[in-house]
Coordinates of C-alpha atoms in Angstrom, one line a residue:
X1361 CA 80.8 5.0 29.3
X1362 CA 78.8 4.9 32.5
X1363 CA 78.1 1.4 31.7
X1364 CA 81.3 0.3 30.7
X1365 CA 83.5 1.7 33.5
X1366 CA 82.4 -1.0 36.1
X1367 CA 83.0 -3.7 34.0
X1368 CA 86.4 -2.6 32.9
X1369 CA 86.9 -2.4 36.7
X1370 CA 85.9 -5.8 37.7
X1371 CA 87.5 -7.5 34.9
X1372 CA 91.1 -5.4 36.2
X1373 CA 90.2 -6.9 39.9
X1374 CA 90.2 -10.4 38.8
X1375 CA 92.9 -10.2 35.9
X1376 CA 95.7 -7.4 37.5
X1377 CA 98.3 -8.8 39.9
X1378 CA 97.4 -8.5 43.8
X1379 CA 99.8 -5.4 44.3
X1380 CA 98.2 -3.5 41.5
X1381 CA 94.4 -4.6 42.3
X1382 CA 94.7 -3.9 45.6
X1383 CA 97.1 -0.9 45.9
X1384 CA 95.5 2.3 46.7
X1385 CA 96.9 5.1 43.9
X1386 CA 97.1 7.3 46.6
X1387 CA 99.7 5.3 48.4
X1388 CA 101.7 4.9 45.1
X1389 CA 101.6 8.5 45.3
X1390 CA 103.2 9.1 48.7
X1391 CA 105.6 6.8 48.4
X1392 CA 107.0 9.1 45.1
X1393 CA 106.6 12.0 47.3
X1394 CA 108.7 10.8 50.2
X1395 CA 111.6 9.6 47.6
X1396 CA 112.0 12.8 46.1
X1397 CA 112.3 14.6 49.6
X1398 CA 114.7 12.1 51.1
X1399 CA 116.7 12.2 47.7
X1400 CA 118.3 15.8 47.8
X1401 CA 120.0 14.2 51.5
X1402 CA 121.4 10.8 49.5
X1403 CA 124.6 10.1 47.9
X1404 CA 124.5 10.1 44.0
X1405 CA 124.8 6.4 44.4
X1406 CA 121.6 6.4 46.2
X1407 CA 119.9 9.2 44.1
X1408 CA 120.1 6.6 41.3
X1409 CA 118.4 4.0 42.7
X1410 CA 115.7 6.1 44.5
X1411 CA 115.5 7.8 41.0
X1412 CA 114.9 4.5 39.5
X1413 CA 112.3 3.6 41.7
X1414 CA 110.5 6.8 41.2
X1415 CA 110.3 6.3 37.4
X1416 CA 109.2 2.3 37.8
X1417 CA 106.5 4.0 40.5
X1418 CA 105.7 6.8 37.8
X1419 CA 105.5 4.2 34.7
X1420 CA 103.1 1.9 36.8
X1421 CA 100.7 4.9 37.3
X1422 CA 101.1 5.8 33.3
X1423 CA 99.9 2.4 32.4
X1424 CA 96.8 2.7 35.4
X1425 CA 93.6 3.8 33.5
X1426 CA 92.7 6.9 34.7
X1427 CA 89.2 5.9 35.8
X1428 CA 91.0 3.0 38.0
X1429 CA 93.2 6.0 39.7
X1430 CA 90.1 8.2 40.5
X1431 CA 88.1 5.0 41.9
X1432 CA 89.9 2.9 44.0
X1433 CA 87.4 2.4 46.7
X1434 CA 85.2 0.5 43.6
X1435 CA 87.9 -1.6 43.3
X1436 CA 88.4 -2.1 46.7
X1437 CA 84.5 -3.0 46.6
X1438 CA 84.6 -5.3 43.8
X1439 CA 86.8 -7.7 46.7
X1440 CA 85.3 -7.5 49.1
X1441 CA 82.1 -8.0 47.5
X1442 CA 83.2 -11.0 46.6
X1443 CA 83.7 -12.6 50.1
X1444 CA 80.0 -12.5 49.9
X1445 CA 79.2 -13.6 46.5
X1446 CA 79.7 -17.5 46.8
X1447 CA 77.7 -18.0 49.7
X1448 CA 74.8 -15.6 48.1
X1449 CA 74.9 -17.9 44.7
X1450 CA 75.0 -21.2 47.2
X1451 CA 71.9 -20.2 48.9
X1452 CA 69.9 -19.6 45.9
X1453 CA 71.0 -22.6 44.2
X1454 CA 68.7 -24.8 46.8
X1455 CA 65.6 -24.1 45.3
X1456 CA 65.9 -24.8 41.7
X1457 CA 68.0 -28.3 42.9
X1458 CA 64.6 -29.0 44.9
X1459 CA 62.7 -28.7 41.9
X1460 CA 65.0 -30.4 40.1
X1461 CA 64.8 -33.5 42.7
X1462 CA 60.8 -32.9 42.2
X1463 CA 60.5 -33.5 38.3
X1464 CA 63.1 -35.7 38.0
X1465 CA 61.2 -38.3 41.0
X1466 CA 58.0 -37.8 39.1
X1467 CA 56.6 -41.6 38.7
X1468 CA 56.1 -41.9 34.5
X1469 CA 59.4 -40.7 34.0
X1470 CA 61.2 -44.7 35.2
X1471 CA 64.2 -42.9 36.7
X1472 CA 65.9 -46.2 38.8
X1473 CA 65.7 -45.6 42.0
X1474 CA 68.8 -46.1 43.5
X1475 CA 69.6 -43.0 41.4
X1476 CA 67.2 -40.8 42.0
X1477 CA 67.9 -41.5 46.0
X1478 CA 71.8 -40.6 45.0
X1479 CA 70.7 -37.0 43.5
X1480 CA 68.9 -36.5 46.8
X1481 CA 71.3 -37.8 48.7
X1482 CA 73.3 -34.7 47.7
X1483 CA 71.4 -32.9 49.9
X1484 CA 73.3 -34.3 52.5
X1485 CA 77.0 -33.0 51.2
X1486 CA 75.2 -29.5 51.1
X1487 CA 74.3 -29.5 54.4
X1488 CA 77.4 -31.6 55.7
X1489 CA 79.4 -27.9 54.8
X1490 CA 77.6 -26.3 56.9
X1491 CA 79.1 -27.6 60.5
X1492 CA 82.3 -28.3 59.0
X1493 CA 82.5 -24.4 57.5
X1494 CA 81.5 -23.8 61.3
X1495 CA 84.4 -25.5 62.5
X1496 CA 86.8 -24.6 59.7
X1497 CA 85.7 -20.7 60.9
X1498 CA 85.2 -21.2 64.9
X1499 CA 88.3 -23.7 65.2
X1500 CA 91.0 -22.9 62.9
X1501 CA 89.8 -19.4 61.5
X1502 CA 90.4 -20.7 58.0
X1503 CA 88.7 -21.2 55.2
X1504 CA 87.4 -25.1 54.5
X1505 CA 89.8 -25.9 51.4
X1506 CA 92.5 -25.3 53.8
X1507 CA 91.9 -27.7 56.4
X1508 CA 92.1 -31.4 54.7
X1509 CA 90.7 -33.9 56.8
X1510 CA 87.4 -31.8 56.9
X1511 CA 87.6 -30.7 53.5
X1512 CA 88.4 -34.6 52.1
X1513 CA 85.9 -35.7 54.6
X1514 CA 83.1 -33.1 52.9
X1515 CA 84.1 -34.2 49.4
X1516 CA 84.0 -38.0 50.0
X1517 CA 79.8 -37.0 50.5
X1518 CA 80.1 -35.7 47.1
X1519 CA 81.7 -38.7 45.8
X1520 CA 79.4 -40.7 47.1
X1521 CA 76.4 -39.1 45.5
X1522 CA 78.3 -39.8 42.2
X1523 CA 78.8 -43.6 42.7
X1524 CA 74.9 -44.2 43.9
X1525 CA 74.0 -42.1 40.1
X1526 CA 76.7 -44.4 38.4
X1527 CA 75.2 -47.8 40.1
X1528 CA 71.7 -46.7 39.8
X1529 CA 71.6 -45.7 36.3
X1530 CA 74.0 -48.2 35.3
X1531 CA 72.2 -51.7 36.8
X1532 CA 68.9 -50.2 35.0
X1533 CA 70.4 -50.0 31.7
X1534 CA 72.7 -53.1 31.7
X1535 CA 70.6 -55.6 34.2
X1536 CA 67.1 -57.5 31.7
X1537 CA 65.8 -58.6 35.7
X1538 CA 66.1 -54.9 37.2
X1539 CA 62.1 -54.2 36.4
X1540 CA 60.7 -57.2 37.4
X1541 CA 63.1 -58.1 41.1
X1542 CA 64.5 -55.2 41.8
X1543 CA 67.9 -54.3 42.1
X1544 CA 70.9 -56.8 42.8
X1545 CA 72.1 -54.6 45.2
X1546 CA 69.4 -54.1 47.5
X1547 CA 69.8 -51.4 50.4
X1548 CA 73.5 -51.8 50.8
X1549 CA 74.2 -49.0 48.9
X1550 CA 71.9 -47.0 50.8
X1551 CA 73.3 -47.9 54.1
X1552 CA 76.3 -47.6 53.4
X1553 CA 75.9 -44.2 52.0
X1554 CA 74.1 -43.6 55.8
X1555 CA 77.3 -44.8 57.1
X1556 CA 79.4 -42.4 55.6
X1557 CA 77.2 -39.2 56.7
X1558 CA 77.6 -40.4 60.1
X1559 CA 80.5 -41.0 60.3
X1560 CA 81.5 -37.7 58.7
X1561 CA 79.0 -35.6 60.9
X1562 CA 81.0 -37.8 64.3
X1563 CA 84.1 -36.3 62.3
X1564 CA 82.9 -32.6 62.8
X1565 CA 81.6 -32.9 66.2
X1566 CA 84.6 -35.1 67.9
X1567 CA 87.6 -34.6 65.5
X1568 CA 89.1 -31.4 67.0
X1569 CA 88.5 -32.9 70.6
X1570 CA 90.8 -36.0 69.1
X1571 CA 93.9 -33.1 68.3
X1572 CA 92.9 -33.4 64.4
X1573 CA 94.8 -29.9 63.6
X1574 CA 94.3 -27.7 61.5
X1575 CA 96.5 -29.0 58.4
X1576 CA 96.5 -32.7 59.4
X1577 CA 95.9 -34.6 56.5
X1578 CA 92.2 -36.6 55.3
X1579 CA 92.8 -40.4 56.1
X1580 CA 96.3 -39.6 57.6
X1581 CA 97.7 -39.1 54.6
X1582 CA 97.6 -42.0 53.3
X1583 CA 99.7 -42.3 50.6
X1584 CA 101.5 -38.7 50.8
X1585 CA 105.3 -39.2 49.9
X1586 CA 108.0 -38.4 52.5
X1587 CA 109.3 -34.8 52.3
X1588 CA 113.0 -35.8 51.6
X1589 CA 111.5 -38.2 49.0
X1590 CA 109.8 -35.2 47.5
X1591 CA 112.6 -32.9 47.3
X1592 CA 115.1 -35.4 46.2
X1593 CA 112.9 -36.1 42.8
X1594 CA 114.7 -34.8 39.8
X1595 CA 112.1 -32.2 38.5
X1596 CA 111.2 -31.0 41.5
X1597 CA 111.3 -27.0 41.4
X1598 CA 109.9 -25.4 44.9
X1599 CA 108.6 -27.3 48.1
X1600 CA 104.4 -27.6 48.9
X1601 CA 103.4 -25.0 50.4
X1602 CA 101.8 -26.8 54.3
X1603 CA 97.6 -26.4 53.2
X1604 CA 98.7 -28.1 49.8
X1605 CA 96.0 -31.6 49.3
X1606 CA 97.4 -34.6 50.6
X1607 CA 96.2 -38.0 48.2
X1608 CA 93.4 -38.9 49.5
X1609 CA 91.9 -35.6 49.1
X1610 CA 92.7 -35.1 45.8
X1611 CA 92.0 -38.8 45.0
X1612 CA 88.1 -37.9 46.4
X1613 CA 88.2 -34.5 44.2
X1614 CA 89.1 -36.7 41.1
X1615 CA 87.0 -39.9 41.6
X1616 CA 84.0 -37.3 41.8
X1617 CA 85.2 -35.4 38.8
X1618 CA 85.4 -38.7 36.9
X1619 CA 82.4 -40.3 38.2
X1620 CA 80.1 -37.4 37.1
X1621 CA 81.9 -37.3 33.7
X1622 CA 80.5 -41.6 33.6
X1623 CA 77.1 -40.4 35.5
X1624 CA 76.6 -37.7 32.2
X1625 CA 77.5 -40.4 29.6
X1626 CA 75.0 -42.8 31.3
X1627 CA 72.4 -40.1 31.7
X1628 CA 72.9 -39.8 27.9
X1629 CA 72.6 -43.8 27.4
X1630 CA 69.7 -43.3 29.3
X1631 CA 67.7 -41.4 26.5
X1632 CA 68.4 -44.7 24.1
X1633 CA 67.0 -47.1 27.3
X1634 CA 63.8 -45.5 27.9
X1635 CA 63.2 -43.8 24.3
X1636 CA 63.0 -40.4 25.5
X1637 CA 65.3 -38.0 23.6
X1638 CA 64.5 -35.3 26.3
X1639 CA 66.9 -37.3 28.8
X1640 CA 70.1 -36.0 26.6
X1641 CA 68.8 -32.4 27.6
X1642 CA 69.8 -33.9 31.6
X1643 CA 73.0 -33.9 30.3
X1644 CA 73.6 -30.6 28.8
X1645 CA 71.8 -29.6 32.1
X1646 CA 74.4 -30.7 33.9
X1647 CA 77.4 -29.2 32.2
X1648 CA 77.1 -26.5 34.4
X1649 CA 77.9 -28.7 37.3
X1650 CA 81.0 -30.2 36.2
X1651 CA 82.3 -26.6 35.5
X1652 CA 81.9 -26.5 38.9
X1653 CA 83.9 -28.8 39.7
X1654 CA 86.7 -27.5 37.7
X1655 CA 86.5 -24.6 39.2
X1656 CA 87.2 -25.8 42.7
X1657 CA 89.8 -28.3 41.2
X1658 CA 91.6 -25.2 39.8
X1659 CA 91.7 -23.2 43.2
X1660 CA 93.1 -26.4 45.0
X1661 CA 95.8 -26.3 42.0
X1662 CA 96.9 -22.8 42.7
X1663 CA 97.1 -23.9 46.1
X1664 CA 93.8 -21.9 47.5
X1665 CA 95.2 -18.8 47.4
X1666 CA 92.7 -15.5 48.7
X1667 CA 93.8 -13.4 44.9
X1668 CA 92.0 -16.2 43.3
X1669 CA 88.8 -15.9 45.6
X1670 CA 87.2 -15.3 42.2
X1671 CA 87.2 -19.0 41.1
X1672 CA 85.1 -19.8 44.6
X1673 CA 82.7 -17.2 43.0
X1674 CA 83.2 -18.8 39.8
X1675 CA 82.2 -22.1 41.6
X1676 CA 79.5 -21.2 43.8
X1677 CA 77.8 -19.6 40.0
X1678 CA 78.1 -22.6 38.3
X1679 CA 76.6 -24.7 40.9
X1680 CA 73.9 -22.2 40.5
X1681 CA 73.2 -22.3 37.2
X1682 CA 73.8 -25.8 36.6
X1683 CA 70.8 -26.6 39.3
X1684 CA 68.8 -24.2 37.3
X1685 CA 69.6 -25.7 33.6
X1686 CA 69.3 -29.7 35.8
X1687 CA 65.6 -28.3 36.9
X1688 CA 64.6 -27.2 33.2
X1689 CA 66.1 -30.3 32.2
X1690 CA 63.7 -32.8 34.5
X1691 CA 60.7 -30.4 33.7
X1692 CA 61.6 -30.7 30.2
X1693 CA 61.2 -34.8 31.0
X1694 CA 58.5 -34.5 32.9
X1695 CA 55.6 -33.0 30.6
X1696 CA 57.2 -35.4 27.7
X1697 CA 56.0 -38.0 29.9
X1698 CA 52.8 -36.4 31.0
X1699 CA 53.5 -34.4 34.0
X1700 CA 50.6 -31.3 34.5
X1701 CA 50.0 -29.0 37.1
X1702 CA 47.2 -31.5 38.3
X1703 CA 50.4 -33.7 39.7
X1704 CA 50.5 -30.7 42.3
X1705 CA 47.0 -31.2 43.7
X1706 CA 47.4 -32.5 47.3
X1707 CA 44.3 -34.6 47.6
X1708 CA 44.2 -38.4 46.1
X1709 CA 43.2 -38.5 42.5
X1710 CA 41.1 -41.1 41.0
X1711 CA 43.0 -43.9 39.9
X1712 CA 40.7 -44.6 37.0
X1713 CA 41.0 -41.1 35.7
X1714 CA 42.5 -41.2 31.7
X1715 CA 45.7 -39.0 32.7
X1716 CA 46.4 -41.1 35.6
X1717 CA 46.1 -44.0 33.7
X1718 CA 47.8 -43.0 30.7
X1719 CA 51.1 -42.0 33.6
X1720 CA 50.7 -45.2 35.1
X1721 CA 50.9 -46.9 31.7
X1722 CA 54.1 -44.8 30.8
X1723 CA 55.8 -46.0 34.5
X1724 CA 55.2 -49.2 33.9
X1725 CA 57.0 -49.6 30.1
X1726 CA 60.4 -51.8 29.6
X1727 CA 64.0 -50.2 29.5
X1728 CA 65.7 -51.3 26.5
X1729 CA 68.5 -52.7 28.2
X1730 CA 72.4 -52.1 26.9
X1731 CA 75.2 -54.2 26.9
X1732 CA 77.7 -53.6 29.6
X1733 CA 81.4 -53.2 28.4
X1734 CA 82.7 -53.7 31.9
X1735 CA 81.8 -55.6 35.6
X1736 CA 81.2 -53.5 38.1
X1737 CA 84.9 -54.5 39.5
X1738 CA 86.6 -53.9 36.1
X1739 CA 85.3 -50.3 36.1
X1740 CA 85.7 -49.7 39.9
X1741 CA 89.4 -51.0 39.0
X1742 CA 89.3 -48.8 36.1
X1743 CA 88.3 -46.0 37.8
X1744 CA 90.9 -46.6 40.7
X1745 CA 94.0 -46.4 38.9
X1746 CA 92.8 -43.8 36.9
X1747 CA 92.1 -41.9 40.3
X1748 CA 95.5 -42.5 41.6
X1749 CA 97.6 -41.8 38.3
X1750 CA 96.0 -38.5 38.5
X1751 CA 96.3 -37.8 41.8
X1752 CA 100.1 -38.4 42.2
X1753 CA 100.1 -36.7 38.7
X1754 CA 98.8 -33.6 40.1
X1755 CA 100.2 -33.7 43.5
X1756 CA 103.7 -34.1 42.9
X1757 CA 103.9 -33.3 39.0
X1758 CA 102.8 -29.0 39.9
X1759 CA 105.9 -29.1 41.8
X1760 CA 107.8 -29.1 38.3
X1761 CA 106.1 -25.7 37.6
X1762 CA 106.2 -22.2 38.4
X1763 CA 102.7 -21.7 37.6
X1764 CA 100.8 -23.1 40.4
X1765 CA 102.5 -20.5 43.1
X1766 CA 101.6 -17.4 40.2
X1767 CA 98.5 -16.8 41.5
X1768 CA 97.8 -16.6 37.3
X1769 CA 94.3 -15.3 37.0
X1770 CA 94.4 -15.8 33.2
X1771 CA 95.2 -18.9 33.3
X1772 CA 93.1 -19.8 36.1
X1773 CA 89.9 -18.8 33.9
X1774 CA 91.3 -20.6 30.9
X1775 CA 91.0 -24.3 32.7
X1776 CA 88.1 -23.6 34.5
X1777 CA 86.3 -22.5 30.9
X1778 CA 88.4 -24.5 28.5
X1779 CA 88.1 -28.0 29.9
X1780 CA 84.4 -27.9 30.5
X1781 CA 84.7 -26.6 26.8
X1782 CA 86.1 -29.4 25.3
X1783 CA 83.5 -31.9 27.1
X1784 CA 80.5 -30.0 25.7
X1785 CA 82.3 -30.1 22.5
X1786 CA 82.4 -33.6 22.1
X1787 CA 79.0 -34.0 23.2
X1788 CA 77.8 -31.2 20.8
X1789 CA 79.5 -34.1 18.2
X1790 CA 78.4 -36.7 19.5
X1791 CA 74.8 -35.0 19.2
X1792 CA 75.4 -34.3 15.6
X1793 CA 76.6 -38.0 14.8
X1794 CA 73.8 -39.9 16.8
X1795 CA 70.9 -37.6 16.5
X1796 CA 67.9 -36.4 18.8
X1797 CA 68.8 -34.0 21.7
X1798 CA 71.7 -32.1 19.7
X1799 CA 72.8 -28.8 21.8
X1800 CA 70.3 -26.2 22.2
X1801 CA 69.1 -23.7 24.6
X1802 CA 66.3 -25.3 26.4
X1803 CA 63.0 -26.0 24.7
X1804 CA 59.5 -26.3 26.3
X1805 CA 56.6 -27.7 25.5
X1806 CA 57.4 -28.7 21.9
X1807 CA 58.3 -32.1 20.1
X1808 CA 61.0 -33.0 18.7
X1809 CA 61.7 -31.2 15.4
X1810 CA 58.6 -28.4 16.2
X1811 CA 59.2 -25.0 17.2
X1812 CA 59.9 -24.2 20.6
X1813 CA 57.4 -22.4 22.5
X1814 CA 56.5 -18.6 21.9
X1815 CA 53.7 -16.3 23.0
X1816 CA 51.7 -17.7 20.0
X1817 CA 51.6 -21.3 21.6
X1818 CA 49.9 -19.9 24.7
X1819 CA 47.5 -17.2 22.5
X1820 CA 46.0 -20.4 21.1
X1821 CA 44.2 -20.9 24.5
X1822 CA 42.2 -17.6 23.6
X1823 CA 41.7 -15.7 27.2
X1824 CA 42.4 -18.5 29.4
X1825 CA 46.2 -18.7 27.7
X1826 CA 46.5 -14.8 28.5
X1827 CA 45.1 -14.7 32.0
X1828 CA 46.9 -18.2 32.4
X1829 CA 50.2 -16.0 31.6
X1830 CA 49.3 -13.0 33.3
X1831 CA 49.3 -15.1 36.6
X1832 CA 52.4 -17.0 35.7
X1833 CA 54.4 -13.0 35.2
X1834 CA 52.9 -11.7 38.5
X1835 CA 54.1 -15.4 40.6
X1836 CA 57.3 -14.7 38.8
X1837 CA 58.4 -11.3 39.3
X1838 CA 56.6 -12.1 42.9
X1839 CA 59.4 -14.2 43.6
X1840 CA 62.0 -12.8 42.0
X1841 CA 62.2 -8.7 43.0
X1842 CA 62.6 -10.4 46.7
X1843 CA 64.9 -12.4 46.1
X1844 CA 67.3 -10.1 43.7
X1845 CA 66.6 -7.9 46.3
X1846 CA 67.6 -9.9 49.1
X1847 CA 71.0 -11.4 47.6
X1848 CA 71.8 -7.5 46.2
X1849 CA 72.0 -6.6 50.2
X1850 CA 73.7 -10.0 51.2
X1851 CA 76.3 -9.2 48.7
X1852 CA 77.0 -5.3 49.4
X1853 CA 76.4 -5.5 53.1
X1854 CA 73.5 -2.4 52.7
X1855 CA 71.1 -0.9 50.5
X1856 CA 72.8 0.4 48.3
X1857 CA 73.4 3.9 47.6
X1858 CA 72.8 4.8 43.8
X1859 CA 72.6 8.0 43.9
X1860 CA 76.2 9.4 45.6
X1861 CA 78.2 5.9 45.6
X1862 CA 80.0 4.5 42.6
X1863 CA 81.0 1.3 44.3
X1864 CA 77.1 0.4 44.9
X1865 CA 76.1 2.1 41.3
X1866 CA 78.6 -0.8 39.8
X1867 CA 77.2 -3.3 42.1
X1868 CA 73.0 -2.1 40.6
X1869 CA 74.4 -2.1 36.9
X1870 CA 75.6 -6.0 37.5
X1871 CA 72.6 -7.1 39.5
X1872 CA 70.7 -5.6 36.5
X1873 CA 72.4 -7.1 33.6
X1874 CA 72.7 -10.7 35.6
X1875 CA 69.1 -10.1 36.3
X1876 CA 68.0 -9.4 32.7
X1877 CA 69.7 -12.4 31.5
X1878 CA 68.7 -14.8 34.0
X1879 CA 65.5 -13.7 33.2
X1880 CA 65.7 -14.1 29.7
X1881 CA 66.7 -17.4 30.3
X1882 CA 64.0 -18.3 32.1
X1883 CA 61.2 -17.2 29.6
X1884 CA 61.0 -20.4 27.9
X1885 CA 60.0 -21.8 31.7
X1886 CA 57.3 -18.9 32.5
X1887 CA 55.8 -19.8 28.8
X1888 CA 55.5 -23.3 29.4
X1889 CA 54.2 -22.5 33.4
X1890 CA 52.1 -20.5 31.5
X1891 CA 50.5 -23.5 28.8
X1892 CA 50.2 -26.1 31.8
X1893 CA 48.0 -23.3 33.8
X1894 CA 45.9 -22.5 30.8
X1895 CA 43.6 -25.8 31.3
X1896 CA 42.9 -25.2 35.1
X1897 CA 42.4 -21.7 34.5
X1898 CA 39.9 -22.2 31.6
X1899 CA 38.1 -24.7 33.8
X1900 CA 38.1 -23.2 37.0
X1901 CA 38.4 -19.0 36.2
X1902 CA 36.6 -18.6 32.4
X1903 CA 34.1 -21.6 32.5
X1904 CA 33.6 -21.6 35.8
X1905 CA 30.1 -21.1 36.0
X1906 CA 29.0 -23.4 32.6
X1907 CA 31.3 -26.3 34.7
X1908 CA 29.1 -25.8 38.0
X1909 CA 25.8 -26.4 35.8
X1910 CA 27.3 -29.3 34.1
X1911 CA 27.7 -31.3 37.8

């Protein structure tokens, strides 16, 4: 029961309406008090409808769990935990994204380059939030989604990212010349992804010193509808409420959400261009990501409200795990192409040594090229219209419903899991028809149609593969007791109080189980950490002295 109180409690925070999460019993209970004081002084007429009240008050504390009754201040916790959450799950997600960028890059795996500088150059819409969450906070004392011309201006980095993946992957699959002179597009796409970030980082240095407010909208609107035009369609049900999207915002939050749906079908193509089934894994990796997406989609639906706070959360965790499943994903790649632990030794290898030659060998194979459907101006057309449709669509077509201004928590968590959902479903078909990477949990270490790896793999090194492991467990829980440590303080504000607090109890128990999980998760990871170590350690550790007398 001990176990199962919390969670009962966090699920009421996040599914209850705001008056009954965030209504203290107590004052519930004074308010009945007061009525039945006051009552013996009314009219009958009054009596009534203070009697009324009373029961309505009484019937909403029948139907409060007891436990919720006796432990509001957990509740009250759960909240404003979550303030802290999202920027605790941000932070953490840098790391496993910077290994990601690291296997992905490595040489024998023939990502195109004008790709692989598009993933990194979402480094740049990471730390482009930074000063514009500065001056969302220091200016305006608002939160980013609120204040469009920053928030469009942040996203259009993100979109950005998405179109130099789409190009990159795209010319390398479609164009027979791309190996042998380069790209067709040379360094315009870089530059001109240059000339965005400056021109966004000028935006968040000059744009409040050039009277950009706090609601003015990104691109000035551009393509916004007149109020009176608004109000005089025929479905329209209720006015926007002022820190509602304007078009060009929403146009950047749905270009991005369709580019990375094209980016994960061409990552899947991929697989077929270089004959590496592994790459399909990249796209089940990334599945997390576009979640993400949703999620922030879905706030900017309900019109950003603070009772939804939980699909920021929801956000910030799937950007989490989706650079953690995108990292697996590359390291997957790069041991199928030959990546060791050797690739990590800072001083120049010999260039006539067999592995580097056999890596060398593997960069330097042909794509089988694809036939493109579409130009590149048929799909940006495509892709335009498809952008705008939705965009109006959205804009202006939630004004025919009552739902967006519900503040629905239910139904809030139904679009942000359902739709990701239905796109893993179709690739879980898609799997089934074509063959190859069909959807698993990550595998390590093993070819296709062998076991994945267990703790009998690594035995088979004999003493080297259990010392090799040993090291791998103590580098692991190294790491991670610090940093579970550190992001359980960030999120409660203290250390928490076990013993005499229920609020930071709750708080242990779900650090725990997250923990034990994420963990789990990751002991695939530590085995095959474990099977590239083996070799050094049997070389440099166990046969140490039998390799000095060999040289």
């Amino acid at each position: 029961m001990a176990i199962i109180k919390p969670a009962v409690l966090a699920a009421a925070a996040i599914l209850l309406t705001p008056a009954q999460c965030f209504s203290p019993p107590a004052t519930q209970l004074s308010h009945i008090v007061q009525s039945r004081q006051t009552a013996q002084f009314m009219t009958p007429d009054i009596i009534d409808a203070f009697t009324s009240t009373t029961q309505q008050s009484i019937s909403s504390l029948q139907t409060t769990p007891s436990e919720l009754l006796s432990s509001s201040s957990t509740l009250l916790s759960f909240s404003d935990q979550g303030q802290n959450l999202a920027g605790t799950f941000f932070q953490l997600s840098l790391l496993p994204y910077l290994l990601f960028l690291y296997f992905l890059s490595f040489r024998a795996n023939r990502i195109p380059d004008l790709a692989n500088f598009g993933f990194a150059y979402l480094l740049l819409f990471v730390l482009g939030t930074i000063p514009s969450g500065i001056v969302t906070k220091s200016v305006y004392g608002e939160t980013l989604a609120n204040v469009d011309w920053l928030h469009g201006g942040a996203e259009a980095l993100l979109t950005v990212t998405n179109v130099l993946i789409v190009l990159g992957f795209r010319e390398a699959m479609t164009n027979p010349t791309y190996q042998t002179s380069g790209s067709k597009f040379g360094i315009t796409p870089k530059l001109i992804a240059g000339g965005f970030a400056a021109t966004f980082a000028a935006a968040c240095a000059f744009g409040t010193k050039l009277g950009l407010e706090v609601h003015t909208p990104f691109l000035g609107g551009a393509g916004n509808l007149g109020e009176e035009m608004v109000l005089g369609l025929p479905f329209v049900m209720h006015s926007e409420p002022i820190n509602a999207l304007s078009i060009p915002t929403w146009a950047i939050h749905f270009s991005s959400v369709f580019e990375y749906l094209f980016a994960m079908d061409l990552v899947w193509k991929f697989a077929e261009t270089t004959g590496n089934q592994k790459w399909k894994g990249l796209t089940w990796g990334m599945l997390p990501l576009h979640a993400s997406g949703i999620a922030a989609c879905t706030y900017h639906f309900f019109y950003n409200p603070s009772s939804l706070q939980f699909l920021v959360e929801l956000q910030a965790f799937f950007t989490l795990l989706g650079n953690i499943t995108c990292a697996i994903a590359a390291y997957r790649i790069a041991i199928s192409n030959g990546w060791t632990l050797r690739e990590l030794n800072p001083f120049p290898k010999s260039e006539l040594s067999p592995e580097g030659i056999a890596i060398d060998e593997s960069a330097a194979l042909a794509y089988n090229v694809l036939q493109a459907k579409d130009s590149e101006i048929e799909l940006a057309i495509k892709l335009t219209a498809l952008t705008l449709v939705s965009s109006y669509a959205l804009k202006y077509g939630e004004l025919a419903l009552d739902l967006p201004l519900s503040q629905n928590g239910i139904a809030a968590g139904a679009m942000v899991f359902g739709i990701p959902a239905i796109t893993g479903f179709l690739y879980y078909n898609r799997g089934k028809e074509e063959g190859g990477e069909g959807f698993a949990l990550p595998s390590f270490g093993g070819k296709d149609g062998e076991p994945v790896l267990s703790m009998a793999d690594v035995k088979k090194f004999g003493v080297a593969g259990t010392v090799a492991y040993v090291i791998t467990e103590l580098m692991f829980w190294a790491v991670a007791f610090p940093v579970a440590s550190t992001a359980l303080y960030q999120t409660t504000g203290h250390w928490p109080d076990v013993i005499n607090n229920n609020s930071d109890r709750a708080a242990v128990l779900g650090f725990i189980f997250a923990g034990a999980n994420i963990a789990r998760l990751l002991v695939p990871l530590r085995l095959g950490a474990a099977l590239a170590l083996a070799p050094w350690v049997d070389e440099n550790i166990i046969n140490r002295e039998g390799a000095s007398e060999k040289q």
